[in-house]
Coordinates of C-alpha atoms and ligand atoms in Angstrom, one line a residue:
Chain A
M1 CA 138.2 191.9 115.0
V2 CA 141.0 193.5 113.2
R3 CA 138.7 194.0 110.3
L4 CA 136.3 195.8 112.5
F5 CA 138.9 198.1 113.9
L6 CA 140.2 198.9 110.4
S7 CA 136.6 199.4 109.2
G8 CA 137.1 196.7 106.6
D9 CA 139.8 198.8 104.9
G10 CA 142.9 196.7 105.3
P11 CA 146.4 197.6 104.0
Q12 CA 145.7 195.4 100.9
S13 CA 149.4 194.7 100.5
R14 CA 151.6 192.5 102.6
I15 CA 154.6 194.9 102.6
L16 CA 152.4 197.7 103.6
G17 CA 150.8 195.7 106.3
A18 CA 154.2 194.8 107.6
I19 CA 155.4 198.4 107.6
L20 CA 152.2 199.6 109.3
L21 CA 152.6 196.9 112.0
L22 CA 156.2 197.9 112.5
I23 CA 155.3 201.5 112.9
L24 CA 152.5 200.7 115.3
F25 CA 154.8 198.4 117.3
C26 CA 157.5 201.1 117.6
L27 CA 155.0 203.8 118.6
A28 CA 153.2 201.6 121.1
F29 CA 156.4 200.6 122.8
A30 CA 158.5 203.7 122.1
P31 CA 159.3 204.4 125.8
F32 CA 160.8 201.0 126.2
L33 CA 162.3 200.5 122.7
F34 CA 163.9 203.9 122.4
P35 CA 164.6 205.3 125.9
G36 CA 165.7 208.9 125.8
T37 CA 164.0 212.2 125.7
R38 CA 164.7 213.0 122.1
S39 CA 163.3 209.7 120.7
L40 CA 160.2 210.1 122.8
E41 CA 159.7 213.6 121.4
T42 CA 160.0 212.2 117.9
A43 CA 157.6 209.3 118.6
A44 CA 155.0 211.7 120.0
R45 CA 155.4 214.0 117.1
I46 CA 154.9 211.1 114.7
C47 CA 151.6 210.2 116.5
I48 CA 150.3 213.7 116.4
F49 CA 151.3 214.4 112.8
I50 CA 149.8 211.1 111.6
V51 CA 146.4 212.4 112.9
L52 CA 147.0 215.9 111.5
V53 CA 148.0 214.6 108.1
A54 CA 145.2 212.0 108.0
S55 CA 142.7 214.7 108.8
Y56 CA 144.1 216.7 105.9
D57 CA 143.9 213.6 103.7
L58 CA 140.2 213.3 104.6
L59 CA 139.8 216.7 103.0
L60 CA 142.2 216.6 100.1
G61 CA 142.4 212.9 99.3
Y62 CA 138.8 211.9 99.9
A63 CA 136.8 215.1 99.3
G64 CA 139.2 216.6 96.8
I65 CA 139.2 220.0 98.6
V66 CA 142.4 222.0 98.8
S67 CA 142.8 223.9 102.1
F68 CA 145.6 226.1 103.4
A69 CA 144.0 226.6 106.8
H70 CA 144.8 223.2 108.3
T71 CA 147.5 224.5 110.6
M72 CA 145.1 227.2 111.7
F73 CA 142.7 224.6 113.0
F74 CA 145.6 222.7 114.5
G75 CA 146.6 226.0 116.3
L76 CA 143.1 226.6 117.5
G77 CA 143.1 223.3 119.4
A78 CA 146.6 224.1 120.9
Y79 CA 145.7 227.7 121.9
G80 CA 142.4 226.5 123.2
V81 CA 144.1 224.4 125.8
A82 CA 146.8 227.0 126.5
I83 CA 144.4 229.9 127.1
T84 CA 141.9 227.9 129.1
T85 CA 144.5 226.4 131.5
Q86 CA 146.0 229.9 131.9
R87 CA 142.6 231.4 132.8
M88 CA 141.0 228.5 134.7
G89 CA 144.1 227.1 136.4
T90 CA 145.7 223.7 135.9
S91 CA 143.4 220.9 136.1
Y92 CA 142.1 218.0 133.9
E93 CA 138.8 219.9 133.6
S94 CA 140.5 222.9 132.0
L95 CA 142.4 220.6 129.6
I96 CA 139.1 219.0 128.5
L97 CA 137.3 222.3 128.4
G98 CA 140.1 223.9 126.4
T99 CA 140.1 221.0 124.0
M100 CA 136.4 221.2 123.5
A101 CA 136.6 225.0 123.1
G102 CA 139.3 224.7 120.5
A103 CA 137.4 222.0 118.6
G104 CA 134.2 224.0 118.8
I105 CA 135.7 227.2 117.5
A106 CA 137.4 225.2 114.7
A107 CA 134.0 223.6 113.8
V108 CA 132.3 227.0 113.6
L109 CA 135.1 228.7 111.7
A110 CA 135.2 225.7 109.3
L111 CA 131.4 226.0 108.8
V112 CA 131.6 229.7 108.0
I113 CA 134.5 229.4 105.7
A114 CA 133.0 226.4 103.9
L115 CA 129.6 228.0 103.5
F116 CA 131.0 231.2 102.2
S117 CA 133.4 229.8 99.7
L118 CA 132.4 226.2 98.7
R119 CA 129.1 227.4 97.3
V120 CA 131.0 229.3 94.7
R121 CA 133.8 227.0 93.6
A122 CA 136.1 224.5 95.3
I123 CA 139.2 226.5 94.2
F124 CA 137.8 229.6 95.8
F125 CA 137.9 227.7 99.1
A126 CA 141.7 227.3 98.8
M127 CA 142.1 231.1 98.5
I128 CA 139.8 231.9 101.3
T129 CA 141.5 229.4 103.6
L130 CA 144.8 231.1 102.8
A131 CA 143.5 234.5 103.6
V132 CA 141.8 233.5 106.8
A133 CA 144.8 231.5 108.0
S134 CA 147.1 234.4 107.4
A135 CA 144.7 236.7 109.2
V136 CA 144.6 234.5 112.2
A137 CA 148.3 234.1 112.3
V138 CA 148.7 237.9 112.4
L139 CA 146.0 238.2 115.0
V140 CA 147.7 235.6 117.3
S141 CA 151.0 237.4 117.1
Q142 CA 149.3 240.8 117.7
L143 CA 147.1 239.9 120.6
S144 CA 150.0 239.1 122.8
A145 CA 148.0 239.8 126.0
I146 CA 145.9 236.7 125.3
T147 CA 148.2 234.5 123.1
G148 CA 151.7 235.5 124.2
G149 CA 152.4 236.9 120.8
E150 CA 155.5 235.6 119.0
D151 CA 156.8 234.1 122.3
G152 CA 153.9 231.8 122.7
M153 CA 152.7 230.5 125.9
N154 CA 153.9 227.9 128.4
I155 CA 151.2 225.5 129.5
R156 CA 151.0 224.1 133.0
I157 CA 149.6 220.7 132.9
P158 CA 148.6 218.4 135.8
R159 CA 151.6 216.9 137.7
E160 CA 150.7 213.3 136.7
L161 CA 151.7 214.1 133.1
T162 CA 155.1 215.7 133.9
P163 CA 158.5 214.1 134.3
A164 CA 158.4 215.0 138.0
F165 CA 155.7 212.4 138.6
R166 CA 157.0 208.9 139.5
P167 CA 154.1 206.4 139.6
F168 CA 156.4 203.4 140.3
D169 CA 159.4 203.1 142.6
E170 CA 161.0 200.3 140.5
P171 CA 162.0 200.6 136.9
V172 CA 159.5 199.1 134.5
L173 CA 161.2 196.9 131.9
G174 CA 164.4 198.7 132.6
V175 CA 162.8 202.2 132.2
R176 CA 162.3 204.7 135.0
F177 CA 158.7 205.3 134.3
S178 CA 157.5 209.0 134.7
G179 CA 154.5 211.2 134.1
R180 CA 156.2 212.0 130.8
H181 CA 155.6 208.5 129.8
L182 CA 151.9 208.7 130.9
N183 CA 151.6 211.8 128.8
Y184 CA 153.1 209.9 125.8
Y185 CA 150.5 207.2 126.2
L186 CA 147.8 209.8 126.4
V187 CA 149.1 211.1 123.1
F188 CA 149.4 207.6 121.6
F189 CA 145.9 206.3 122.5
T190 CA 144.2 209.6 121.6
C191 CA 145.9 209.6 118.2
L192 CA 145.2 205.9 117.7
I193 CA 141.5 206.4 118.4
L194 CA 141.3 209.5 116.2
F195 CA 143.0 207.7 113.3
L196 CA 140.8 204.6 113.5
G197 CA 137.7 206.9 113.8
M198 CA 138.7 208.7 110.5
L199 CA 139.4 205.3 108.9
R200 CA 135.8 204.4 109.9
I201 CA 134.4 207.6 108.4
V202 CA 136.2 207.3 105.0
N203 CA 134.7 203.8 104.7
S204 CA 131.2 204.8 105.7
P205 CA 128.5 205.6 103.1
F206 CA 129.5 209.2 103.8
G207 CA 133.1 208.5 102.9
R208 CA 132.0 206.9 99.7
V209 CA 130.0 210.0 98.7
L210 CA 133.1 212.1 99.4
Q211 CA 135.1 210.0 96.9
A212 CA 132.3 210.3 94.4
I213 CA 132.4 214.0 94.8
R214 CA 136.1 214.1 94.3
E215 CA 135.8 212.0 91.2
N216 CA 132.9 214.0 89.7
A217 CA 131.0 216.5 91.7
F218 CA 128.7 217.3 88.9
R219 CA 127.5 213.7 88.6
A220 CA 127.4 213.2 92.4
E221 CA 124.9 216.1 92.4
A222 CA 123.0 214.6 89.5
I223 CA 122.4 211.3 91.2
G224 CA 121.0 213.1 94.2
Y225 CA 123.7 214.0 96.6
R226 CA 123.7 217.7 97.7
V227 CA 127.4 218.2 97.2
I228 CA 127.7 221.4 99.2
W229 CA 126.5 219.7 102.4
Y230 CA 128.9 216.8 102.0
R231 CA 131.8 219.2 101.4
V232 CA 130.8 221.4 104.4
T233 CA 130.6 218.3 106.6
A234 CA 134.0 217.0 105.5
T235 CA 135.6 220.4 106.1
I236 CA 134.2 220.5 109.6
L237 CA 135.2 217.0 110.5
S238 CA 138.7 217.6 109.2
A239 CA 139.0 220.9 111.1
V240 CA 137.8 219.4 114.4
V241 CA 140.2 216.4 114.2
A242 CA 143.0 218.9 113.4
A243 CA 142.1 220.9 116.4
L244 CA 142.0 217.8 118.6
A245 CA 145.5 216.9 117.4
G246 CA 146.6 220.5 118.3
S247 CA 145.2 220.2 121.8
V248 CA 147.1 216.9 122.3
F249 CA 150.2 218.5 120.9
A250 CA 149.9 221.4 123.3
V251 CA 149.5 219.1 126.3
W252 CA 152.5 217.1 125.1
L253 CA 154.9 220.1 124.4
R254 CA 153.5 222.1 127.4
Y255 CA 154.0 225.0 125.1
V256 CA 152.3 226.6 122.2
G257 CA 153.6 229.3 119.8
P258 CA 153.0 230.5 116.3
A259 CA 155.9 228.5 114.9
T260 CA 154.9 225.2 116.4
T261 CA 151.3 225.2 115.2
L262 CA 150.4 228.0 112.8
G263 CA 153.5 228.2 110.7
V264 CA 153.5 228.1 106.9
E265 CA 156.3 225.5 107.2
I266 CA 154.0 223.1 109.0
M267 CA 151.3 223.5 106.3
L268 CA 153.9 222.7 103.7
D269 CA 155.1 219.7 105.7
I270 CA 151.5 218.4 105.8
L271 CA 151.1 218.8 102.0
L272 CA 154.4 217.0 101.4
I273 CA 153.6 214.2 103.7
V274 CA 150.2 213.6 102.1
V275 CA 151.7 213.5 98.7
I276 CA 154.6 211.3 99.6
G277 CA 152.4 208.9 101.6
G278 CA 149.6 208.7 99.0
M279 CA 146.5 210.8 98.8
G280 CA 143.1 209.2 99.7
T281 CA 144.5 206.2 101.5
M282 CA 144.6 207.2 105.2
Y283 CA 147.6 204.8 105.6
G284 CA 149.6 207.2 103.5
A285 CA 149.5 209.5 106.4
V286 CA 151.1 206.8 108.7
V287 CA 153.9 205.8 106.4
G288 CA 154.5 209.3 105.1
T289 CA 154.7 210.9 108.5
A290 CA 156.9 208.3 110.0
I291 CA 159.4 208.7 107.1
F292 CA 159.2 212.5 107.0
V293 CA 159.4 213.2 110.7
L294 CA 162.4 210.7 111.1
A295 CA 164.1 212.4 108.1
Q296 CA 163.4 215.8 109.6
N297 CA 164.8 214.9 113.0
Y298 CA 167.6 212.6 112.1
L299 CA 168.7 213.5 108.6
K300 CA 171.0 216.2 109.9
D301 CA 172.7 213.7 112.3
W302 CA 173.0 211.0 109.6
M303 CA 174.5 213.5 107.2
G304 CA 176.9 214.8 109.8
G305 CA 178.1 211.3 110.4
A306 CA 178.3 210.5 106.7
S307 CA 180.1 213.8 106.0
D308 CA 182.8 212.9 108.6
A309 CA 183.1 209.4 107.2
V310 CA 183.9 210.6 103.7
G311 CA 186.0 213.5 104.9
F312 CA 189.0 212.3 102.9
M313 CA 187.2 212.6 99.6
P314 CA 186.7 215.7 97.5
L315 CA 183.3 217.4 97.2
L316 CA 181.3 214.7 99.0
P317 CA 181.7 216.0 102.5
D318 CA 180.5 219.3 101.3
L319 CA 177.4 217.8 99.8
L320 CA 176.7 215.8 102.9
S321 CA 177.2 218.6 105.3
P322 CA 174.3 219.0 107.7
D323 CA 173.6 222.4 106.4
R324 CA 172.5 220.8 103.2
W325 CA 169.8 218.7 104.8
L326 CA 166.9 220.8 103.3
M327 CA 168.3 220.2 99.8
W328 CA 168.4 216.5 100.4
L329 CA 164.9 216.5 101.8
G330 CA 163.8 218.3 98.6
I331 CA 165.6 215.7 96.5
L332 CA 163.9 213.0 98.5
F333 CA 160.6 214.6 97.8
I334 CA 161.1 215.0 94.1
L335 CA 162.3 211.4 93.7
S336 CA 159.4 210.0 95.7
V337 CA 156.9 212.0 93.6
Y338 CA 158.6 210.9 90.4
F339 CA 158.8 207.2 91.3
F340 CA 155.6 207.0 93.3
P341 CA 153.1 209.4 91.7
T342 CA 150.3 207.7 93.7
G343 CA 152.4 207.9 96.9
I344 CA 154.1 205.1 98.8
V345 CA 150.8 203.4 99.7
G346 CA 149.5 203.7 96.2
R347 CA 152.8 202.1 95.0
L348 CA 152.7 199.3 97.5
R349 CA 149.1 198.5 96.6
G350 CA 150.1 198.2 93.0
V351 CA 148.1 201.2 91.8
T352 CA 150.0 203.0 89.1
Chain B
M1 CA 97.8 210.3 74.4
P2 CA 94.7 211.0 76.4
D3 CA 94.9 214.3 78.1
T4 CA 93.1 212.9 81.1
I5 CA 96.4 211.5 82.5
A6 CA 98.0 214.2 84.7
P7 CA 101.2 215.6 83.2
S8 CA 104.4 214.4 84.9
L9 CA 106.6 217.1 83.5
E10 CA 105.7 220.5 82.1
T11 CA 107.8 223.5 80.9
H12 CA 106.1 226.9 80.7
D13 CA 107.9 229.5 78.5
L14 CA 111.2 228.0 79.6
T15 CA 113.9 230.3 78.4
V16 CA 117.7 230.7 78.8
R17 CA 119.9 233.4 77.4
F18 CA 123.7 233.2 77.2
G19 CA 124.7 236.8 76.7
G20 CA 122.6 237.9 73.8
H21 CA 122.1 234.4 72.5
V22 CA 118.8 232.7 73.3
A23 CA 119.6 229.0 73.5
V24 CA 116.2 227.9 74.7
D25 CA 113.4 230.2 73.6
A26 CA 110.1 230.2 75.5
V27 CA 109.5 226.4 75.2
S28 CA 106.1 225.3 76.6
C29 CA 105.6 221.6 76.5
T30 CA 103.8 218.9 78.5
F31 CA 104.9 215.3 79.0
R32 CA 102.7 212.6 80.4
P33 CA 103.4 209.1 82.0
G34 CA 103.4 206.3 79.5
E35 CA 104.7 208.4 76.7
L36 CA 108.1 208.4 75.1
T37 CA 108.8 211.8 73.4
A38 CA 111.6 212.1 70.9
I39 CA 113.3 215.5 70.9
V40 CA 114.9 216.3 67.5
G41 CA 116.6 219.1 65.9
P42 CA 119.9 220.0 64.2
N43 CA 123.1 220.3 66.3
G44 CA 123.1 223.4 68.4
A45 CA 119.2 223.6 68.4
G46 CA 119.2 223.7 72.2
K47 CA 118.2 220.1 73.0
T48 CA 120.9 219.5 75.6
T49 CA 120.3 223.0 77.0
Y50 CA 116.6 222.3 77.3
F51 CA 117.5 219.2 79.3
N52 CA 120.0 221.2 81.5
L53 CA 117.1 223.6 82.3
I54 CA 114.7 220.7 83.2
S55 CA 117.3 218.8 85.4
G56 CA 118.7 222.0 86.9
Q57 CA 122.3 222.1 85.8
I58 CA 121.6 225.6 84.3
P59 CA 119.3 228.1 85.9
A60 CA 116.5 229.3 83.7
S61 CA 116.4 233.0 82.6
A62 CA 112.6 232.9 82.5
G63 CA 109.8 230.4 82.6
R64 CA 109.0 227.5 84.9
V65 CA 109.6 223.7 85.2
M66 CA 106.8 221.7 86.9
L67 CA 107.3 218.1 88.0
E68 CA 104.1 216.3 88.9
G69 CA 102.4 219.6 89.5
K70 CA 105.2 221.0 91.7
D71 CA 107.2 224.0 90.6
I72 CA 110.8 222.9 90.6
T73 CA 112.4 225.8 88.8
R74 CA 114.4 227.0 91.7
L75 CA 115.4 223.6 93.2
S76 CA 118.9 222.2 93.2
V77 CA 119.8 219.4 90.9
A78 CA 120.0 216.9 93.8
A79 CA 116.5 218.0 95.0
R80 CA 115.0 217.4 91.5
T81 CA 116.6 214.0 91.4
A82 CA 115.2 213.2 94.8
L83 CA 111.7 214.1 93.4
G84 CA 112.0 211.6 90.6
L85 CA 113.8 213.2 87.7
G86 CA 116.6 211.2 86.2
R87 CA 119.0 212.2 83.5
A88 CA 121.6 210.4 81.4
F89 CA 124.2 212.6 79.8
Q90 CA 125.3 213.0 76.2
L91 CA 128.9 212.9 77.1
T92 CA 129.6 210.0 79.5
N93 CA 129.8 211.4 82.9
L94 CA 130.6 208.8 85.6
F95 CA 133.0 208.4 88.5
P96 CA 136.0 207.4 86.4
R97 CA 138.3 205.7 88.9
L98 CA 135.6 203.9 90.9
S99 CA 134.4 200.5 89.9
V100 CA 131.3 199.9 87.8
L101 CA 129.6 198.3 90.8
E102 CA 130.5 201.3 93.0
N103 CA 129.1 203.7 90.4
I104 CA 125.8 201.9 90.6
R105 CA 125.9 201.3 94.4
L106 CA 126.4 205.0 95.0
V107 CA 123.2 205.8 93.0
I108 CA 121.1 203.4 95.1
Q109 CA 122.7 204.8 98.2
A110 CA 121.6 208.2 97.1
R111 CA 118.1 207.0 96.3
T112 CA 117.7 205.4 99.7
R113 CA 119.1 208.5 101.4
R114 CA 121.9 206.9 103.2
G115 CA 124.7 209.2 102.2
F116 CA 124.9 210.9 105.5
R117 CA 125.7 207.8 107.5
L118 CA 129.1 208.4 108.9
W119 CA 129.6 205.6 111.3
S120 CA 128.5 202.4 109.5
M121 CA 130.5 200.5 107.0
A122 CA 129.5 201.0 103.3
A123 CA 130.9 197.5 102.5
S124 CA 128.6 195.8 104.9
Q125 CA 125.3 197.3 103.5
H126 CA 124.5 194.1 101.5
D127 CA 121.1 195.2 100.3
L128 CA 122.7 198.1 98.4
L129 CA 125.3 195.8 96.8
Q130 CA 122.6 193.3 95.9
A131 CA 120.4 195.9 94.3
A132 CA 123.4 197.2 92.4
D133 CA 124.2 193.7 91.2
A134 CA 120.6 193.3 90.0
V135 CA 120.9 196.5 87.9
L136 CA 124.2 195.3 86.4
E137 CA 122.6 192.0 85.5
R138 CA 119.8 193.9 83.7
V139 CA 122.3 195.8 81.6
R140 CA 124.5 192.7 81.2
L141 CA 127.6 194.2 82.8
T142 CA 128.0 191.8 85.7
H143 CA 131.3 190.5 84.2
L144 CA 132.8 194.0 84.4
A145 CA 131.5 194.9 87.9
H146 CA 134.9 195.2 89.5
L147 CA 136.6 197.1 86.8
P148 CA 137.1 200.9 87.1
I149 CA 135.1 202.9 84.5
T150 CA 138.4 204.0 82.9
A151 CA 139.1 200.4 81.9
L152 CA 135.9 200.1 79.9
P153 CA 135.5 200.7 76.1
H154 CA 133.3 203.5 75.1
G155 CA 130.2 201.3 74.4
D156 CA 130.3 199.7 77.9
Q157 CA 130.6 203.2 79.5
R158 CA 127.4 204.2 77.6
K159 CA 125.8 201.1 79.1
V160 CA 126.8 202.1 82.6
E161 CA 125.4 205.6 81.9
V162 CA 122.1 203.9 81.2
A163 CA 122.5 201.6 84.2
V164 CA 122.9 204.6 86.4
L165 CA 119.6 206.0 85.2
I166 CA 117.9 202.6 85.8
A167 CA 119.3 202.5 89.3
M168 CA 117.9 205.9 90.0
E169 CA 114.4 204.6 89.4
P170 CA 113.1 208.0 88.4
R171 CA 109.6 208.6 87.1
V172 CA 110.9 210.9 84.4
F173 CA 113.8 209.5 82.3
M174 CA 115.8 211.9 80.2
F175 CA 118.2 210.3 77.6
D176 CA 120.5 212.6 75.7
E177 CA 121.8 210.8 72.6
P178 CA 122.3 207.5 74.5
T179 CA 123.8 205.7 71.5
A180 CA 126.1 208.5 70.3
G181 CA 129.4 207.1 69.3
M182 CA 128.4 203.5 69.7
S183 CA 129.0 200.9 67.1
I184 CA 126.1 199.5 65.1
D185 CA 126.0 196.2 67.0
E186 CA 126.2 197.8 70.4
A187 CA 123.4 200.4 70.0
P188 CA 120.5 197.8 70.0
V189 CA 121.4 196.8 73.6
I190 CA 120.8 200.3 74.8
L191 CA 117.6 200.7 72.7
D192 CA 116.2 197.5 74.1
L193 CA 116.8 198.8 77.6
I194 CA 115.0 202.0 76.7
A195 CA 112.1 200.0 75.2
G196 CA 112.0 198.0 78.5
I197 CA 111.8 201.2 80.6
K198 CA 109.1 202.5 78.3
R199 CA 106.9 199.4 79.0
D200 CA 106.1 200.7 82.5
P201 CA 103.0 202.9 82.0
A202 CA 104.0 205.0 85.0
V203 CA 107.2 206.4 83.5
T204 CA 107.7 209.3 81.2
V205 CA 110.7 209.2 78.8
L206 CA 112.3 212.0 77.0
L207 CA 114.8 210.9 74.3
V208 CA 117.1 213.1 72.3
E209 CA 118.1 211.1 69.3
H210 CA 119.2 211.6 65.7
K211 CA 118.7 208.2 64.2
M212 CA 115.3 208.1 62.4
D213 CA 114.7 204.4 62.6
V214 CA 115.2 204.5 66.4
I215 CA 112.7 207.4 66.7
R216 CA 110.2 205.6 64.6
S217 CA 110.3 202.4 66.5
L218 CA 110.4 203.9 70.0
S219 CA 108.6 207.2 70.1
D220 CA 105.0 208.0 70.7
R221 CA 105.5 211.6 69.9
I222 CA 108.1 213.9 68.4
I223 CA 108.9 217.5 69.2
V224 CA 111.3 219.5 67.1
L225 CA 113.5 222.3 68.4
H226 CA 115.1 224.8 66.1
N227 CA 117.2 227.8 67.3
G228 CA 115.9 227.1 70.8
A229 CA 112.3 227.3 69.8
L230 CA 109.7 224.5 69.7
V231 CA 108.6 224.4 66.0
A232 CA 106.7 221.1 65.8
D233 CA 104.9 218.7 68.1
G234 CA 102.8 215.7 67.3
P235 CA 102.6 212.0 66.5
P236 CA 105.7 210.7 64.7
A237 CA 104.1 210.1 61.3
E238 CA 102.6 213.5 61.3
V239 CA 105.8 215.4 62.3
M240 CA 107.9 213.4 59.9
A241 CA 105.6 214.0 57.0
S242 CA 105.3 217.7 57.6
S243 CA 107.3 219.3 54.8
V244 CA 108.0 222.5 56.6
V245 CA 109.7 220.5 59.3
Q246 CA 111.6 218.3 56.8
E247 CA 112.9 221.0 54.7
A248 CA 113.7 223.8 57.2
Y249 CA 114.4 222.2 60.5
L250 CA 115.6 218.6 60.4
G251 CA 119.1 217.4 59.8
K252 CA 120.0 215.4 56.7
E253 CA 119.5 212.1 58.4
L254 CA 115.8 212.8 58.8
I255 CA 115.3 213.9 55.2
D256 CA 117.2 210.8 53.9
V257 CA 114.7 208.4 55.5
Ligands
ADP401 N1 126.8 227.1 79.0 C1 126.6 227.7 77.7 N2 127.1 228.9 77.5 C2 127.0 229.5 76.3 N3 126.4 229.0 75.3 C3 125.9 227.7 75.4 C4 126.0 227.0 76.7 N4 125.4 225.8 76.5 C5 124.9 225.8 75.3 N5 125.2 226.9 74.6 C6 124.8 227.2 73.2 O1 123.5 227.0 73.1 C7 123.2 226.4 71.9 C8 122.5 225.0 72.0 O2 123.4 224.1 72.4 P1 122.9 222.6 72.8 O3 121.8 222.7 73.7 O4 124.1 221.8 73.2 O5 122.4 222.0 71.4 P2 122.0 220.5 71.0 O6 122.1 219.6 72.2 O7 120.7 220.7 70.4 O8 123.0 220.1 69.9 C9 124.5 226.3 71.1 O9 124.6 227.4 70.2 C10 125.5 226.3 72.2 O10 126.7 226.9 71.7
MG402 MG1 123.3 217.9 72.6

């Protein structure tokens, strides 16, 4: 049963298995384990970024294609929901329609970019994605009548998914359950299904071909695989999943703006997480995202605490000041790449 | 070879230029099933480039390639493979971090056209794994099946290269110096495999090789390339005896024998 869900691709390491189970457990029961708005925000963000990063891993780690447009596809999904609900009014239909529109546009755009550039050389693809992503980011901030420009757009979602909705009169397991929690479970299960779906794809005959192409595209073609079509398909799949993650993110945040979805910073985060977690493993996205998002959200706090605790010593408080958190994140990154060149998952699986 | 057997592979005035340099110069040649043709010529004569034109890695500047009567000059490499053309490379060219078994399994998956299945599990397609096992048994690599290519010594990598070709089950086999860089005791294994392939009267074999004893024992015919042009074509004894060929076009190895 477990084997079926994981598509026969288990963690292959006891420690990794334990870590994954812990993360799954924490995310599945987050509303009860960590009550409080901020921790629920963090948990939802982890769910969504796991899918976003895993869909990037499908492209980079499995197909060996470097793209800088992943946040653009993420944004297409988010804006799809925002624009559709604004035009069509708040309803589940418009959420679904907006999600489908975002995913559809992402698929078409991915097809066009891939066909134009992958025919030439894989590196050309990276440059084209950078250009298109920048163009779309500019477009989104210019077309403020449609997209809300730099301010972004607030999204009105059905009441059942908002904090105002109270499905139960009594607290559940000590938690006053609200529509916000329902919304969280929508995020959680959508992300779980998307992740397991991707795990299935990378372990399919198609996924094996992608790995072969990554290893040696020239030979993959020589044994009879039309490399271009496999790369194009991988690009589309990855874009569609990123867009779906974006739609879920928009519904969760009830807001979309350039900074939350399209920003260069997010693209960098995705790259860092894939590398930290371990490329071409899928599970790297889970472990990497959990560590990264936690660090991003709580490093400042921890540092503030630590800085105060060592306040009597020279220099240390300065180094640990919350303003330095980005430096520490950078150091964390360099150390992890230095000690785990194959990522955390690669390391735990004993691949050197 | 009787001319009544329809040719499997033909090149008509096949030419490629790199800048001003003509690497393959209007080579017209016909290959038939049941025949092993050795292609010889000094280094840089254009043998590998001739192969690249036939299997499609390099587009031809002029001329045509015909496979079983069909013009394949403009087809992609993968399409030519699907039509029954199989090529082993002079420099080992495998999926380095994948296991030996997976390298072969991928070939059989390609041949059976299952690459675009996105929703089934590759690991549970037992027929492919069994077929791959059978190929590994044939080349005596079963004991290495689960090692990545990078962990194999050069000689075994060459064997996998041949195993890939066997797994492709092509009708036209192209070997480019299959024993290059192999030790004296390893080479016979490869040559036995090629001899085994040759026994099937339905297959055509093209073999680029330098070692004269190998050519003598395996080939039905020799063609000689020099500066990209076809300069001799005939039965082994005849071509080897031809003094023009010996003096002007063949490497030292040939003359020594
Ligand atoms: N892609 C290429 N670009 C430019 N020159 C090439 C290319 N491939 C081969 N050549 C040249 O074509 C000639 C034939 O090379 P090759 O076919 O490898 O010879 P052989 O296999 O007979 O030793 C050489 O002079 C080589 O430098
Ligand atoms: Mg050569």
